[in-house]
Every structure is written in structure tokens, then in C-alpha cells.
């Protein structure tokens, strides 16, 4: 019988023979003068758990920025609509303004909510209010964020005018508008018709800097509702939005790139559209995922980077990390540590 003491005190192998480098777990000393940036950059990689993943994300994104100084590296950024519902919208807009990303992929909500916030802001609320009472008051809820219905009523007024302009342009040019062209034209429309807070708009800066926004599910939201009413009432309209041509444009962005990086907030359609485009070039070189989804149900939203490697959507030698956390907590820290 094995000696119980030998079981408990089993000798370790020489760690220097097992690991190429040894990092010791250590947190910051709060008695010392230290900045948040130093905590994230210097201590998070050694903190353990998700903090270490965040620390690695900082290193990856800094490497991406360093490479971009000397050679082409196309940064794809994907985000779900709830990121725009939150205050992350202003951070994403700033990245677009300063050309830190090259290609955007989002959902319909990521387009319309960005526009609506230029007209009227969203309101901080509470998680626990009664849904029936909110419905009676005409208040929509996104988590603990309130969007009164008057926002959507005013949005329809703008969109009806925008659809009229788009339909007239299609009639004059005999060209169908793709979803990405729809987003570009919406940016132009905002520039010419809105007097609100455009400086915080993702669409506005994407238009100004000619950064494409791809939205494969453009009708899956309020924009789809507005299109329904418009096409129902304007029966003679020739307004058509082409989804098919965008798949060529998006895939070519990856195929023609020297190197690529994928930064994804959330999961869903934006995540897959980006990594699937990179499949056509045998995978992205760098990837940063921030998600609360887990891989247990086999969903793409919860699929870890290693699953992407198995498909060829992330290169086998790529530098990547996944942070399991709420992006509203993590992404401001990540961008602050990289760019400030």
C-alpha cells in the first residue's frame, strides 16, 4: 500500500523543464503609488483567472498597434447591439474616429440605436421594474437601460425621409444598395440632417473615415419595422437592399489583407461573419474575444478561440485570448490600457 504521506507530498517535477517561461502569481501593492494602466499592464497578466486574459489582451492589442506602424494589418471589429445600447458606444466611436479599426460588423440594433442616441439619449434605469407597467408607460427596457418609445417614433420620421432619398437614388442610378452602402448613406444622411451629438456616433465617424460597416441582418430590428411600414405604404417604391454583394466585400477585406486581427464584443452574427471571412485566408493572425457566453451548448457565441482554430478561422500560430466577462466592465479598461 502506498504511504499516504507520499501521496499528499508527491514531489513536483522541475518546472523549468516543463515551462518555457515562469510567471509567478502576484497582485499590486496598494501602499505604493501605481496607476490603473500599470495595474492592468503589469499585474493583470500575473493576477490569475480572467484578469490574466485581460492582461494578455492588452499585450496582443499593443502588438497589433506596433505592427500597424510599419505594415498593413486589417483590424476587424464585431459588436452586438447591446454594446451600443450601453456606454461602450462612445468608446467604439472613438476607435473609429481615430482609425484604430478598419472593418466593422454589427447587428441591426447596433445601427439604429447609434442613430437614435444622436436624436435623444437613452436613460439609466433599474433591473427590477415591472414590465407591464413599463409597457403601459411606453418605455422599452434593455437590461437596466430605458428607451422611451418616443425615440422610435422620431426615428421613423428620419428613416422615412432617408428611405425616400435612397429610393430616389436607386431610381436615378439603376443600382441596388447593399447593406454596407446603406450604412454609409445613413452616415451621410446624419451628417447633412442631424444637429445632435454626432461626435459620439459610430456611423458618423465610419462615414467620415470611409470605414465600412457590415450588417448582414439589417432588417432584424427597428430598421426592419420601418422598412415594413415604408414598403407597405409606398407600394410603388423601388427600394431594395442587397445582402449578397456584401459577403463578397467582407470576405475580400480578409482575403486581400496582409495580416488581420479580430476584436469581438459579444458573439452572435458579428462574431461569425468576421471569423468566417478570415477562413478564406486560412485564419486571422490575432483574436480578442470578450463574451459572457459559455461553450457548453455548442453555440458560436460561446465558442472559444480553439474552436475557431479547428475550422481554420483562426491560424494555428495565431496570438489570441478570450475574456469571459461583461464587456461593459472589461472593454473600457482594455482600451484605456492600450491607447492612453
XYZ file of C-alpha atoms in Angstrom:
340
model
C 0.000 0.000 0.000
C 1.269 3.467 -0.905
C 2.245 5.610 2.030
C -0.467 8.358 2.458
C 2.276 10.867 3.161
C 3.889 10.086 -0.201
C 0.507 10.738 -1.883
C -0.007 14.096 -0.175
C 3.561 15.251 -0.608
C 4.145 13.965 -4.134
C 7.330 15.548 -5.435
C 6.980 18.139 -8.194
C 8.931 17.899 -11.396
C 11.394 20.619 -12.324
C 9.077 23.407 -13.559
C 11.839 24.974 -15.642
C 11.949 21.755 -17.660
C 8.173 21.871 -18.252
C 7.513 25.558 -18.955
C 9.491 27.803 -21.286
C 8.919 30.799 -19.021
C 7.762 31.005 -15.445
C 5.415 33.778 -14.295
C 4.694 33.986 -10.593
C 1.203 34.935 -9.403
C 1.351 38.399 -7.874
C -1.003 41.331 -7.340
C -0.225 45.027 -6.842
C 0.771 46.572 -3.535
C -1.821 49.280 -2.883
C 0.551 51.020 -0.462
C 2.611 52.021 -3.497
C 1.820 54.805 -5.955
C 0.523 52.959 -9.008
C -1.766 53.882 -11.891
C -4.663 51.868 -13.263
C -2.744 51.448 -16.506
C 0.220 49.947 -14.614
C -2.084 47.601 -12.716
C -3.651 46.353 -15.957
C -0.425 46.159 -17.970
C 1.989 44.920 -15.294
C -0.100 42.995 -12.779
C -3.165 41.675 -14.598
C -1.105 39.153 -16.622
C 0.127 37.735 -13.290
C -3.165 38.076 -11.378
C -4.762 34.807 -12.473
C -8.213 33.892 -13.820
C -9.857 36.378 -16.195
C -7.550 39.211 -15.155
C -4.710 37.306 -16.818
C -6.752 37.014 -20.004
C -7.379 40.755 -19.915
C -3.672 41.353 -19.369
C -2.905 39.171 -22.395
C -5.482 41.075 -24.468
C -3.655 44.322 -23.657
C -0.383 42.810 -24.881
C -1.988 41.474 -28.083
C -3.648 44.784 -28.953
C -0.437 46.720 -28.243
C 1.371 44.318 -30.570
C -1.298 44.938 -33.216
C -0.782 48.703 -32.892
C 3.001 48.314 -33.149
C 2.737 46.194 -36.322
C 0.321 48.705 -37.905
C 3.003 51.398 -37.743
C 5.090 49.566 -40.337
C 2.858 47.193 -42.292
C -0.731 46.527 -43.246
C -2.809 44.787 -40.616
C -6.578 44.975 -41.057
C -8.490 45.144 -37.759
C -11.999 43.679 -37.875
C -14.262 44.700 -35.006
C -17.557 42.993 -34.242
C -20.095 44.047 -31.633
C -23.675 43.178 -30.792
C -26.379 45.810 -30.382
C -26.336 45.764 -26.570
C -22.814 47.201 -26.719
C -24.263 50.255 -28.475
C -27.176 50.369 -26.014
C -24.560 50.847 -23.304
C -21.832 53.449 -22.879
C -19.445 51.299 -24.923
C -20.890 53.071 -27.956
C -18.768 56.160 -27.260
C -15.589 54.070 -26.910
C -16.225 52.232 -30.195
C -16.953 55.574 -31.894
C -13.645 56.949 -30.637
C -11.758 53.956 -32.037
C -13.437 54.557 -35.408
C -12.750 58.291 -35.216
C -9.020 57.669 -34.724
C -8.940 54.846 -37.309
C -7.910 52.158 -34.819
C -10.228 49.691 -36.592
C -10.711 49.095 -40.323
C -13.867 46.983 -40.694
C -16.988 46.961 -38.512
C -19.622 44.223 -38.294
C -22.721 44.632 -36.157
C -26.405 43.807 -35.845
C -29.376 45.988 -36.820
C -29.617 47.318 -33.264
C -26.003 48.428 -33.484
C -27.002 50.715 -36.370
C -30.355 52.063 -35.275
C -29.516 52.643 -31.612
C -26.405 54.580 -32.597
C -28.602 56.827 -34.768
C -31.343 57.199 -32.143
C -28.842 58.293 -29.485
C -27.920 61.229 -31.716
C -31.553 62.350 -31.534
C -32.362 61.559 -27.895
C -30.269 59.805 -25.230
C -31.064 56.520 -23.502
C -31.815 56.617 -19.773
C -30.280 54.738 -16.838
C -32.958 52.657 -15.135
C -33.269 49.589 -12.950
C -33.341 45.826 -13.441
C -36.372 45.184 -11.271
C -39.194 47.422 -12.538
C -42.438 45.802 -13.643
C -42.524 45.057 -17.365
C -46.294 45.512 -17.584
C -46.062 48.987 -16.052
C -43.210 49.953 -18.375
C -45.255 48.788 -21.365
C -48.216 50.912 -20.266
C -45.881 53.910 -19.956
C -44.376 53.342 -23.410
C -40.913 52.607 -22.026
C -38.779 49.832 -23.525
C -36.085 48.196 -21.395
C -32.658 46.882 -22.409
C -31.365 45.370 -19.166
C -31.235 48.360 -16.824
C -31.313 50.892 -19.678
C -34.597 52.573 -20.669
C -35.545 53.613 -24.196
C -38.869 55.510 -24.234
C -40.907 54.819 -27.353
C -40.799 58.472 -28.456
C -37.227 57.721 -29.590
C -38.502 55.185 -32.120
C -41.354 57.454 -33.236
C -38.841 60.191 -34.057
C -36.505 57.622 -35.614
C -39.250 56.632 -38.049
C -39.631 60.258 -39.140
C -35.951 60.409 -40.047
C -35.915 56.975 -41.640
C -38.910 57.711 -43.884
C -37.042 60.699 -45.288
C -33.876 58.589 -45.615
C -35.747 55.811 -47.447
C -37.195 58.392 -49.842
C -33.710 59.659 -50.665
C -32.336 56.137 -51.042
C -35.196 55.046 -53.290
C -34.741 58.123 -55.484
C -31.007 57.455 -55.770
C -31.654 53.846 -56.787
C -34.143 55.002 -59.403
C -31.683 57.528 -60.859
C -28.620 55.267 -60.844
C -30.375 51.934 -61.552
C -28.228 50.421 -58.812
C -29.347 48.372 -55.819
C -27.972 49.421 -52.416
C -26.037 46.864 -50.372
C -26.390 46.784 -46.575
C -22.910 48.301 -46.128
C -23.782 51.052 -48.626
C -27.000 51.555 -46.659
C -24.888 52.204 -43.539
C -22.563 54.557 -45.441
C -25.509 56.507 -46.869
C -27.036 56.687 -43.395
C -23.797 58.293 -42.190
C -24.042 60.857 -44.991
C -27.681 61.463 -44.107
C -26.732 62.033 -40.461
C -24.010 64.460 -41.476
C -26.452 66.508 -43.544
C -29.619 66.304 -41.422
C -28.769 65.826 -37.755
C -27.702 68.603 -35.428
C -27.423 66.349 -32.369
C -24.446 64.640 -30.759
C -22.909 63.206 -33.923
C -19.400 63.297 -32.439
C -20.267 60.224 -30.366
C -21.717 58.274 -33.295
C -20.058 55.179 -34.740
C -21.923 55.540 -38.045
C -20.914 59.191 -38.377
C -17.198 58.541 -37.941
C -17.319 55.425 -40.117
C -18.795 57.622 -42.871
C -16.226 60.381 -42.314
C -13.295 57.938 -42.389
C -14.751 55.647 -45.065
C -14.662 52.633 -42.742
C -17.219 50.030 -43.894
C -19.964 48.825 -41.592
C -21.364 45.405 -42.481
C -24.775 44.466 -41.120
C -25.918 41.148 -42.622
C -29.154 41.168 -40.571
C -30.070 44.780 -41.296
C -33.829 44.081 -41.096
C -33.695 42.321 -37.705
C -34.703 45.318 -35.620
C -36.400 48.690 -35.760
C -34.930 49.335 -39.226
C -36.846 46.263 -40.412
C -40.015 47.591 -38.775
C -39.578 50.931 -40.555
C -38.933 49.167 -43.866
C -42.098 47.143 -43.388
C -44.240 50.249 -42.936
C -42.448 52.096 -45.730
C -42.783 49.348 -48.325
C -46.340 48.618 -47.194
C -47.403 52.244 -47.618
C -45.176 53.206 -50.547
C -46.234 50.383 -52.837
C -44.582 51.944 -55.884
C -41.182 52.232 -54.202
C -38.206 50.571 -55.856
C -36.220 50.481 -52.612
C -34.151 47.280 -52.438
C -31.342 46.335 -50.043
C -28.904 43.734 -51.332
C -27.358 41.388 -48.781
C -25.493 39.095 -51.203
C -22.931 41.579 -52.536
C -21.700 42.367 -49.022
C -20.491 38.816 -48.455
C -18.069 39.366 -51.345
C -16.917 42.722 -49.964
C -16.434 41.408 -46.437
C -14.615 38.232 -47.470
C -12.341 40.205 -49.812
C -11.380 42.502 -46.935
C -9.856 39.433 -45.271
C -8.510 37.740 -48.402
C -6.700 40.850 -49.632
C -5.173 41.695 -46.244
C -1.512 41.129 -45.420
C -2.438 40.342 -41.791
C -5.679 40.545 -39.848
C -6.888 40.919 -36.283
C -10.367 40.192 -34.927
C -11.714 42.030 -31.885
C -15.171 40.816 -30.943
C -17.519 42.088 -28.226
C -20.247 39.531 -27.611
C -20.998 36.753 -30.059
C -23.800 36.090 -32.493
C -23.752 37.090 -36.145
C -20.950 39.730 -35.990
C -18.523 37.240 -34.478
C -19.171 34.548 -37.049
C -19.255 36.931 -40.020
C -15.778 38.151 -39.113
C -14.070 34.845 -38.366
C -15.772 33.127 -41.298
C -14.413 35.828 -43.634
C -10.971 35.061 -42.219
C -11.438 31.381 -43.025
C -10.888 32.374 -46.682
C -7.312 33.391 -45.811
C -6.672 30.364 -43.550
C -7.441 32.264 -40.375
C -6.797 35.527 -38.586
C -3.391 36.334 -37.087
C -4.743 37.867 -33.863
C -8.014 37.495 -31.970
C -9.502 39.025 -28.838
C -12.916 37.791 -27.687
C -14.907 39.346 -24.847
C -18.054 37.375 -24.039
C -20.313 36.096 -21.284
C -21.406 33.108 -23.407
C -20.137 29.656 -22.467
C -19.239 26.803 -24.841
C -21.440 24.219 -23.117
C -24.325 24.444 -25.601
C -22.163 24.394 -28.728
C -23.227 27.893 -29.758
C -20.971 30.078 -31.883
C -21.346 32.874 -29.319
C -19.712 30.688 -26.678
C -17.208 29.005 -28.974
C -13.648 29.592 -27.675
C -10.785 30.573 -29.987
C -9.579 26.948 -30.109
C -12.820 26.018 -31.855
C -12.103 28.709 -34.416
C -8.652 27.173 -34.925
C -10.256 23.806 -35.677
C -12.250 25.400 -38.524
C -9.311 27.359 -39.893
C -10.914 30.670 -38.909
C -8.021 31.422 -36.548
C -4.492 30.455 -37.578
C -2.784 27.655 -35.699
C 0.044 30.033 -34.760
C -2.225 32.995 -34.046
C -1.947 35.084 -30.893
C -5.347 35.052 -29.219
C -7.237 35.220 -25.960
C -10.822 35.086 -24.720
C -12.111 37.029 -21.736
C -15.210 35.658 -20.051
C -16.656 38.863 -18.672
C -19.197 41.625 -19.191
C -17.746 43.852 -21.904
C -19.071 46.994 -20.193
C -16.639 46.282 -17.358
C -13.686 44.976 -19.339
C -13.583 46.884 -22.636
C -13.082 50.376 -21.136
C -10.152 49.036 -19.112
C -8.685 47.278 -22.160
C -8.856 50.326 -24.429
C -7.575 52.634 -21.708
C -4.559 50.398 -21.097
C -3.757 50.142 -24.826
C -4.330 53.693 -26.022
C -3.926 56.048 -23.068
